[in-house]
Coordinates of C-alpha atoms in Angstrom, one line a residue:
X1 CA 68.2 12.7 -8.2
X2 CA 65.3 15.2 -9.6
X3 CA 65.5 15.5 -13.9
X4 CA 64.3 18.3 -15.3
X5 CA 62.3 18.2 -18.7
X6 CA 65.6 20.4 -20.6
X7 CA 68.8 19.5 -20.1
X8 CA 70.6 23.0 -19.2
X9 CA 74.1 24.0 -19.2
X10 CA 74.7 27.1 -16.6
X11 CA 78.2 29.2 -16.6
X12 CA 78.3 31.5 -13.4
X13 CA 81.2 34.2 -13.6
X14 CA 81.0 36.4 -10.8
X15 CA 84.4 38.3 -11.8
X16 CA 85.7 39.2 -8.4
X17 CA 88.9 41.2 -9.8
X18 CA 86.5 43.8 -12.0
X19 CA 84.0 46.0 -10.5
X20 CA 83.5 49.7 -11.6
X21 CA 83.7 50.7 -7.9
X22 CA 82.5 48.8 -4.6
X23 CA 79.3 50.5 -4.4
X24 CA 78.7 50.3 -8.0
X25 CA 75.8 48.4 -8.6
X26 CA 78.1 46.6 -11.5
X27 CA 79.9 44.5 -9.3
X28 CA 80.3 40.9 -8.0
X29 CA 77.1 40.7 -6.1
X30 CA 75.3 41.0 -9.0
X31 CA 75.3 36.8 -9.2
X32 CA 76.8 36.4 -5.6
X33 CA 72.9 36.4 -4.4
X34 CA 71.5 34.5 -7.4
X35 CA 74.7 31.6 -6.9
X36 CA 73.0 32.0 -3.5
X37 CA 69.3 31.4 -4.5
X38 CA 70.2 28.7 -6.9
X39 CA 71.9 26.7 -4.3
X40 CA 69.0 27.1 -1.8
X41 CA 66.5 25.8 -4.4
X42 CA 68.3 22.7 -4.9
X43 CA 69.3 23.1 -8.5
X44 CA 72.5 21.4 -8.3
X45 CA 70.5 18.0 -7.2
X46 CA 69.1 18.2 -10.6
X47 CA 71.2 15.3 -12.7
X48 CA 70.7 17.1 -15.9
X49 CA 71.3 20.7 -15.0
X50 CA 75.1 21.1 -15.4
X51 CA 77.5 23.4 -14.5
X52 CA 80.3 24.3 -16.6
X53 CA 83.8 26.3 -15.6
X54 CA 84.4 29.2 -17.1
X55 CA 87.0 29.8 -19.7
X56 CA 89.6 32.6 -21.0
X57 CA 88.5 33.4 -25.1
X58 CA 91.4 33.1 -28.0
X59 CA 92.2 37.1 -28.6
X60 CA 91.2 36.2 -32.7
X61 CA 87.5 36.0 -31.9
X62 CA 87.8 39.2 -30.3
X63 CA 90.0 40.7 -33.3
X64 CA 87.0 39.3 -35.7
X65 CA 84.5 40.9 -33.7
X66 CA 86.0 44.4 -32.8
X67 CA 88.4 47.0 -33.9
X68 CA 90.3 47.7 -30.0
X69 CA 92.2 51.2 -29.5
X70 CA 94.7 51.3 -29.0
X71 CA 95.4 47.3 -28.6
X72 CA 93.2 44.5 -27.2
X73 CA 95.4 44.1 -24.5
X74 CA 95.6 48.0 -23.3
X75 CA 91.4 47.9 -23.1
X76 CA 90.1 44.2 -22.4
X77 CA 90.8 42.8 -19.2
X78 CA 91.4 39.2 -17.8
X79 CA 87.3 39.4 -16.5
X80 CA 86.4 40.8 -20.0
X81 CA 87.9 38.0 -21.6
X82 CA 87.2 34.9 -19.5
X83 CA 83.3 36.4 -20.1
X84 CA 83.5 36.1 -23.4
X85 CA 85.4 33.1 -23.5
X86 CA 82.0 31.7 -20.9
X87 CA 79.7 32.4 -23.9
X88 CA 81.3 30.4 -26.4
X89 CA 81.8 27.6 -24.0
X90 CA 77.6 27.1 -23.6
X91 CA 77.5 27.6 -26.7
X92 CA 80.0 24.8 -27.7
X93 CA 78.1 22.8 -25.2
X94 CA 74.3 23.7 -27.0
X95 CA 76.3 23.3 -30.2
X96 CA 77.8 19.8 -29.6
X97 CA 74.3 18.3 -27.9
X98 CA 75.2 17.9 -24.9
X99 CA 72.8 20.2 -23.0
X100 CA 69.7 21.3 -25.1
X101 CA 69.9 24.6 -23.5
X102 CA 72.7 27.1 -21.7
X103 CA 72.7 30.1 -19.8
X104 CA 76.0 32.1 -19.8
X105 CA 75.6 34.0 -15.7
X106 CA 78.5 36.3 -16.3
X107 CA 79.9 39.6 -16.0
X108 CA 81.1 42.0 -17.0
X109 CA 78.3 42.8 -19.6
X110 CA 79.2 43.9 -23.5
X111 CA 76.2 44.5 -25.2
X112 CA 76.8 47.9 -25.5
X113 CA 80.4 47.6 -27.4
X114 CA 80.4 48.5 -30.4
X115 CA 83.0 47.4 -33.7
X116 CA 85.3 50.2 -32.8
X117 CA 86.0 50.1 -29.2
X118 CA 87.9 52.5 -26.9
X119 CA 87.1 51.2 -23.6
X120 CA 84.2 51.0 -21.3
X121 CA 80.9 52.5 -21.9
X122 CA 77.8 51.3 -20.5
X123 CA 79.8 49.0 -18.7
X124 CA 80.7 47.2 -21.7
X125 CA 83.9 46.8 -23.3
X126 CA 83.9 43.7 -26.2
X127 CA 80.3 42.2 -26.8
X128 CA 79.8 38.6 -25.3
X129 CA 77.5 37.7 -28.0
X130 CA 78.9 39.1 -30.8
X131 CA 82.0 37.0 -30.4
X132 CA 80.4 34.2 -30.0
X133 CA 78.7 34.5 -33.0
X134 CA 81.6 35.0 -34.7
X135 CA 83.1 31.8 -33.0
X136 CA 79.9 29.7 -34.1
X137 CA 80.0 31.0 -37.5
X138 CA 83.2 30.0 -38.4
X139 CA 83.7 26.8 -36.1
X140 CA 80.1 25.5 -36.8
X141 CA 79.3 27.0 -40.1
X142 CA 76.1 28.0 -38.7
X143 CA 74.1 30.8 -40.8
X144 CA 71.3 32.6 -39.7
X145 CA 71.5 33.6 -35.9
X146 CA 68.7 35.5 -34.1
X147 CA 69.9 37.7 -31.0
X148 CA 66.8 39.0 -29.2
X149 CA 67.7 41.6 -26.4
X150 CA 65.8 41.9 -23.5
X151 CA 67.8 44.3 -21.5
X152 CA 66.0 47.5 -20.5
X153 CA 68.9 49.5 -22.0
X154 CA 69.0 49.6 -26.1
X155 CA 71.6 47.3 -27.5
X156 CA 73.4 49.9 -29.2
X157 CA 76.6 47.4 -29.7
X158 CA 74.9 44.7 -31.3
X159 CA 73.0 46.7 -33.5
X160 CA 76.1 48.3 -35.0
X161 CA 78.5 45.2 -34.7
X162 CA 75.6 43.0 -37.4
X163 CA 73.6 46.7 -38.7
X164 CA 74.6 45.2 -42.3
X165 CA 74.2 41.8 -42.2
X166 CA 71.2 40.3 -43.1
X167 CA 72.1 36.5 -41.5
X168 CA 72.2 38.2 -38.2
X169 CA 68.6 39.2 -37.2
X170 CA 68.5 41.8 -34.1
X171 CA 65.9 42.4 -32.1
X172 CA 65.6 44.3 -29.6
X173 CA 62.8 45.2 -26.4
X174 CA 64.3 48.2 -24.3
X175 CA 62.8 51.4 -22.5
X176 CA 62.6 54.0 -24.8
X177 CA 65.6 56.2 -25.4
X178 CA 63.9 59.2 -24.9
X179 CA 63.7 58.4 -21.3
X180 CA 67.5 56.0 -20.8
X181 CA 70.7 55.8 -21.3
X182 CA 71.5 55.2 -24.7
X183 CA 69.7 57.6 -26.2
X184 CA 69.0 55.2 -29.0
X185 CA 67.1 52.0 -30.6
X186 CA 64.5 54.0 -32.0
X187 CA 61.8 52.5 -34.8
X188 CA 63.7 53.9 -37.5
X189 CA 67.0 52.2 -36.9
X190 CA 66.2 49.4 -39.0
X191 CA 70.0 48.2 -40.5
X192 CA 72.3 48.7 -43.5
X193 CA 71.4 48.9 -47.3
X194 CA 72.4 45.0 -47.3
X195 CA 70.5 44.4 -44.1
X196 CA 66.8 46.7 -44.0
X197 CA 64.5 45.4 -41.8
X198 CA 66.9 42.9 -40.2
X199 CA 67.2 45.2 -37.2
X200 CA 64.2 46.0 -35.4
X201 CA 63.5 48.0 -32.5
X202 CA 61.1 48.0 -29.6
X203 CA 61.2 51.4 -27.7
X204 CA 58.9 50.7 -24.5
X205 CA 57.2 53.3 -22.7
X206 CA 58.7 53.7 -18.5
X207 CA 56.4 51.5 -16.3
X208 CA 55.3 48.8 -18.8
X209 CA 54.7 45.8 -17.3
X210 CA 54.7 41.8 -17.9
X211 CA 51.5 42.3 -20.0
X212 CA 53.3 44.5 -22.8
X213 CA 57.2 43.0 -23.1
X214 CA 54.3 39.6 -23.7
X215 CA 52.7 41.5 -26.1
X216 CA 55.5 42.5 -27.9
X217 CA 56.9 38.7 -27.8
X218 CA 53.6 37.2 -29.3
X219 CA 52.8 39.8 -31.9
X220 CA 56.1 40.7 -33.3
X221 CA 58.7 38.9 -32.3
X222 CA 57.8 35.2 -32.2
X223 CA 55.8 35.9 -35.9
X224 CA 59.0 37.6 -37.4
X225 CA 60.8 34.4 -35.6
X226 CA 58.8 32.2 -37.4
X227 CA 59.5 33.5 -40.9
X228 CA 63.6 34.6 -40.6
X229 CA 63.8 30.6 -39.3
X230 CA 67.0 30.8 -37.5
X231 CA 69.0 28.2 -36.7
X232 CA 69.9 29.0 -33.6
X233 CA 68.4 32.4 -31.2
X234 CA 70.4 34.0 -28.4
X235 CA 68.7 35.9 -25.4
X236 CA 70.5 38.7 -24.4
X237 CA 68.8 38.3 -21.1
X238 CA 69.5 41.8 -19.0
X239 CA 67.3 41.9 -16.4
X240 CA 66.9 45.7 -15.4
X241 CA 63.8 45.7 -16.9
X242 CA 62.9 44.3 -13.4
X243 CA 60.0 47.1 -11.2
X244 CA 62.7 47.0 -8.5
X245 CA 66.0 48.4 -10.7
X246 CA 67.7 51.4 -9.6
X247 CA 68.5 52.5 -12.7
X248 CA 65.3 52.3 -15.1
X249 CA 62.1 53.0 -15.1
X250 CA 60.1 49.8 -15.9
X251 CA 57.6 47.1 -14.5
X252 CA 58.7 43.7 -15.3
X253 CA 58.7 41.0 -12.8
X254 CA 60.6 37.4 -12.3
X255 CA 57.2 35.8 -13.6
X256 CA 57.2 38.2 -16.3
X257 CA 60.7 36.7 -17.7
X258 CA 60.1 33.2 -16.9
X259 CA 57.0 33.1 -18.7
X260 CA 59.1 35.5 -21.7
X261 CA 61.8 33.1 -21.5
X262 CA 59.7 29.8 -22.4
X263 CA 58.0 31.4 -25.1
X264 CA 61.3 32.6 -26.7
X265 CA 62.4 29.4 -26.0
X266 CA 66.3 30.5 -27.0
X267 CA 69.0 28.1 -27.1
X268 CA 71.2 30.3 -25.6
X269 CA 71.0 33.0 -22.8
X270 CA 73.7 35.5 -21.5
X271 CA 73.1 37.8 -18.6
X272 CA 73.6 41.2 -19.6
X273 CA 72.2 44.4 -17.2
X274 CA 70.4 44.0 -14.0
X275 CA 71.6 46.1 -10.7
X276 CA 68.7 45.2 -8.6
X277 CA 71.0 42.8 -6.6
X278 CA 68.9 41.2 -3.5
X279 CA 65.6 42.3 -4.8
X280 CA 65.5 41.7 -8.4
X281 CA 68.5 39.5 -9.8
X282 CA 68.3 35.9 -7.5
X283 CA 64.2 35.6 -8.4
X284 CA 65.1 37.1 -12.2
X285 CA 67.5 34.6 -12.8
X286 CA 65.9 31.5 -11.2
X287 CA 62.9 31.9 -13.2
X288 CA 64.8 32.3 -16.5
X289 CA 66.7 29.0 -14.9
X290 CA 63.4 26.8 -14.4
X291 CA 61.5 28.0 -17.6
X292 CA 64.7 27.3 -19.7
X293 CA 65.0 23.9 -18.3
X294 CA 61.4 23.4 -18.0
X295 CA 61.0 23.2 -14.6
X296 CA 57.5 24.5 -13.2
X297 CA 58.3 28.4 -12.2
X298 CA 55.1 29.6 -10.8
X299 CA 56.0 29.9 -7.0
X300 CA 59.0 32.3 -8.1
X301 CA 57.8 35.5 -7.1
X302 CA 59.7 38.2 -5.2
X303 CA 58.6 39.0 -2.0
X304 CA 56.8 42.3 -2.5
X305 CA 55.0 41.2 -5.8
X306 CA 52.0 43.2 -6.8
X307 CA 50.6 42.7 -9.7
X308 CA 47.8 45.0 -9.6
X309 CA 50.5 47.7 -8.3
X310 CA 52.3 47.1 -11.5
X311 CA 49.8 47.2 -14.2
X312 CA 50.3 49.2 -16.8
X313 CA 48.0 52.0 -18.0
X314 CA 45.3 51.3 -20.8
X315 CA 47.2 54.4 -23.0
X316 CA 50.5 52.1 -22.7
X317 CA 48.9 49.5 -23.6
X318 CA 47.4 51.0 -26.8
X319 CA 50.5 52.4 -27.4
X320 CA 52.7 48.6 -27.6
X321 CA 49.8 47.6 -29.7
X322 CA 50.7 50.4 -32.4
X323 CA 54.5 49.9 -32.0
X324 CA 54.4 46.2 -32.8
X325 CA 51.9 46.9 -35.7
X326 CA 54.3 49.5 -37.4
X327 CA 57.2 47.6 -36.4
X328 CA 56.1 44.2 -38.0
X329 CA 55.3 47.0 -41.4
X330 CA 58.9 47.8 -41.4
X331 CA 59.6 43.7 -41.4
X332 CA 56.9 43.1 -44.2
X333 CA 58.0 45.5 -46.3
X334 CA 62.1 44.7 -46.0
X335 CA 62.7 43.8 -49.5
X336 CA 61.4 46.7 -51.4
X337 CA 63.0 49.0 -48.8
X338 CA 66.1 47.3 -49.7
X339 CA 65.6 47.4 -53.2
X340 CA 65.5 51.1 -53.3
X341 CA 68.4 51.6 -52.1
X342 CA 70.4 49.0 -54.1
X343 CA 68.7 50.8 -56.9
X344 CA 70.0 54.5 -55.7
X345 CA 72.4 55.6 -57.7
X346 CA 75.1 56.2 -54.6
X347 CA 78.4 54.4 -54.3
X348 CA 78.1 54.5 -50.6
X349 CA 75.7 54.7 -47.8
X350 CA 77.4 57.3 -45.3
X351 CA 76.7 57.2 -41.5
X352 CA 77.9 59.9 -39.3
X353 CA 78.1 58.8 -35.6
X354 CA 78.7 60.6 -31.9
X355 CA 79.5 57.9 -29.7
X356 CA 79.3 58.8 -26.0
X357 CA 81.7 56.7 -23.4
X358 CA 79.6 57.3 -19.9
X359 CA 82.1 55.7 -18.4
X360 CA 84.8 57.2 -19.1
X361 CA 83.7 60.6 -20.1
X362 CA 85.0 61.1 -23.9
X363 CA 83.3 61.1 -27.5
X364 CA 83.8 59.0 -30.1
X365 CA 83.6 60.4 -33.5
X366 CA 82.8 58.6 -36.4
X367 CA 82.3 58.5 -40.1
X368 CA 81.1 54.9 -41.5
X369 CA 81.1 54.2 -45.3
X370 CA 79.4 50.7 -46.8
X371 CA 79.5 50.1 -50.5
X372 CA 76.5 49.7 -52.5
X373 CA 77.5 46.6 -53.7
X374 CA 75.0 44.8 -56.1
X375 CA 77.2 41.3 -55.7
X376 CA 77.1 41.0 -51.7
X377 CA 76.9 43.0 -48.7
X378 CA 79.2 45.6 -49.3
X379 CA 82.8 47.0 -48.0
X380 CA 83.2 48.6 -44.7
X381 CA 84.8 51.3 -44.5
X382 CA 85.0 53.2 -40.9
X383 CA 86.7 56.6 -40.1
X384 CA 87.2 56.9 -36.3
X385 CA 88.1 60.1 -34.2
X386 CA 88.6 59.6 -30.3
X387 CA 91.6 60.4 -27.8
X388 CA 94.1 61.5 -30.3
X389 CA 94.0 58.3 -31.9
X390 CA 92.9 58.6 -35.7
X391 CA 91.9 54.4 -36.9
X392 CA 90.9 53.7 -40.6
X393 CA 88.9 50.5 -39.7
X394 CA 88.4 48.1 -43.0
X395 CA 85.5 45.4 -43.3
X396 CA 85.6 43.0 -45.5
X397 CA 82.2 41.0 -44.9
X398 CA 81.4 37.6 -44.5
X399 CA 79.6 37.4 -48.1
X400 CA 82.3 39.6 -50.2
X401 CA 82.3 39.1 -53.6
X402 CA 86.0 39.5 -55.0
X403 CA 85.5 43.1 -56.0
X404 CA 85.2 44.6 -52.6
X405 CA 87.9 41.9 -51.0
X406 CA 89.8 42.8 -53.5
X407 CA 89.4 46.4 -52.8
X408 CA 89.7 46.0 -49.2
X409 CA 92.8 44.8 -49.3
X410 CA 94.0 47.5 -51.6
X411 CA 92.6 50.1 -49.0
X412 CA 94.8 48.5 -46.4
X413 CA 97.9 48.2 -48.2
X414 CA 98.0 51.4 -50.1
X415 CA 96.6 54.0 -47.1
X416 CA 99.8 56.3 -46.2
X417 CA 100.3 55.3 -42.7
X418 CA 101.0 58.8 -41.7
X419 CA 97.4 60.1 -42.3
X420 CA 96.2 57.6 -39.6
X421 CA 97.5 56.0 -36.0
X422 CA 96.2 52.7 -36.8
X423 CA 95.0 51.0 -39.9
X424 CA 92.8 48.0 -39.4
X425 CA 91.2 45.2 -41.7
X426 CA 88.7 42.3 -40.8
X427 CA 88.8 39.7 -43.2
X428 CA 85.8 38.1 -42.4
X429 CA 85.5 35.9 -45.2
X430 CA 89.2 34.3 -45.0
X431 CA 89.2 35.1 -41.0
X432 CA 92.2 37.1 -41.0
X433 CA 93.1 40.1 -39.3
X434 CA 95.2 42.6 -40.2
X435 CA 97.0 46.0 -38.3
X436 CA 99.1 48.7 -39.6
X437 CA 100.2 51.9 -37.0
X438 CA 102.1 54.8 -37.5

């Protein structure tokens, strides 16, 4: 049999029973093709490439992870959770050695669900790697995770699920939301007061191409990398960047995220966008395959690549060079950012947020609240408005000092029930989940 130089771990969910509609470009095909591809190039005669089944995920990671309305069960289907469930098994199998890497191929995607979910928008209904990061912090005590996201659409859901928690460092590369669907990840979303600088944000101009998402790799992300030392970094590897995508606007190529994909080097990847299904997503996902298992990539190329018809323009490239330069400011100068606003003399730090499902075609609205705690992260504190439903959501973080559990608790217990449908509270640091309704 043929060894590759990485043992990988591969999970392929196509979720036959979910689909948005048949024509929908979220639907099974989307790793039909690439199961396709992978068998043609032999990859299964590899001894140490493995393939792993999928497997359904216990409800309490998702109750640790998100706030569902009305109930998990009424939102999250059987697809929604056996995905999830896929990402914490390769990362149980990265986690316990027996495969240096793993690549979670599954759908439906989630990296667009946010803490307080009603349902599907952006196709995304509970985040895949937010729960499993919940899962490997309290299974395997591990604590300082890196989730880069390379999907062309801003991971909107990830940024707000970790926006104040500084062990949790977010990056992420996306087409400018100017131009695409969110409508967000802009420089100056940079986290919590506990967090500043531990969310960072690449908005790409439409039509860069393999040139500037490597640009942005070497001269930002790998150097902030290098000093937040992680101890373990998830790709969320969407792959609509891709020239060929029907829904965005970019120039990225399979050669483009092979070659992204062994400089990252993460120890765990997990598919999120990518709707280019025959064109794009078979040659995309074999060359994220063969670099994470180091396996020589360089005859993966789709059969209408050009790369001098995808260059990108000198002004774009001038552009990414500015970006990563104020970017990597923002990182530099975390800690007196931070320290200013400790320093404020404000009891909380208020967000107000519109949160559009695309979906499904309602708003969200929603009023979050974190304490300006000098002792740890700080309380949660979440006021949400959507569908008739009114939900006091309650965090208490991973890091609470026993003031704000304390007060959390409180909050939860003394709230009149009548002012609210649904009052919620995440006890990360004892795990425990807790639900009042009217």
């Amino acid at each position: 049999m043929l060894k590759a130089k990485n043992s990988l771990g591969l999970i392929l969910f196509p979720a036959f029973d979910w689909r948005i509609s048949p024509t929908h470009p979220e639907r099974e095909e989307r790793l039909l093709y690439t199961i396709d591809q992978i068998e043609e190039e032999g990859l299964f005669d590899y001894e140490n490439i493995k393939i792993y089944n999928p497997e359904m995920i216990d409800s309490k990671y998702i109750e640790m992870t998100h706030f569902c309305i009305p109930t998990i069960s009424s939102i999250v289907t059987v697809s929604h959770k056996i995905a999830a469930g896929s990402a914490i098994t390769i990362a149980k199998k990265v986690l316990s050695k027996e495969v240096e890497k793993g690549f979670a191929l599954i759908r439906p995607p989630g990296h667009h669900a946010h803490r307080v979910t009603y349902g599907d928008r952006g196709f995304c209904i509970i985040n895949n790697e937010a729960i499993m990061v919940e899962y490997l912090r309290k299974e395997y005590k591990i604590k300082k995770i890196a989730i880069i996201d390379t999907d062309c659409h801003h991971g909107d859901g990830t940024q707000d699920i970790f926006w104040n928690d500084k062990d949790v460092l977010f990056i992420s590369l996306h087409q400018d939301g100017t131009t695409l669907y969110p409508g967000t990840g802009f420089t100056d979303e940079i986290g919590g007061p506990s967090a500043i600088g531990y969310t960072l944000n690449l908005p790409l101009p439409p039509y860069t191409s393999d040139d500037g998402f490597l640009y942005c790799l070497d001269n930002l992300i790998i150097p902030v990398l290098e000093e937040f030392k992680p101890d373990i970094i998830i790709n969320s590897a969407g792959q609509d960047n891709h020239y060929s995508d029907p829904l965005t606007n970019m120039n990225f190529s399979a050669q483009g995220y092979a070659k992204l994909t062994e400089k990252l080097s993460p120890n765990i990847s997990v598919l999120e966008g990518g709707y280019s299904i025959e064109s794009a997503l078979p040659y995309v996902n074999l060359g994220i395959i063969f670099a994470l298992a180091g396996i020589d990539y360089s005859n993966i190329k789709e059969p209408d690549y050009n790369p001098e018809r995808l260059k990108q323009s000198q002004r774009t490239t001038d552009y990414i060079k500015r970006l990563c330069e104020h970017v990597y400011s923002i990182w530099k100068s975390k800690e007196e950012r931070e320290y200013k606003i400790k320093m404020a003399n404000q009891d909380y730090y208020v967000r107000k947020k519109s949160i559009y499902y695309d979906t499904m075609g309602f708003r969200e609205n929603q009023l979050e609240k974190i304490k300006n705690c000098k002792k740890c992260s700080g309380l949660i504190l979440i006021d949400s408005l959507c569908l008739g439903y009114r939900v006091l959501a309650i965090v208490i973080p991973h890091d609470a000092c026993n003031d704000c559990e304390n007060e959390g608790h409180k909050l939860f217990e003394n709230t009149e029930v009548g002012d609210y449908s649904h009052i919620l509270l995440q006890d990360k640091k004892s795990f425990e989940f807790f639900r009042r309704t009217s």
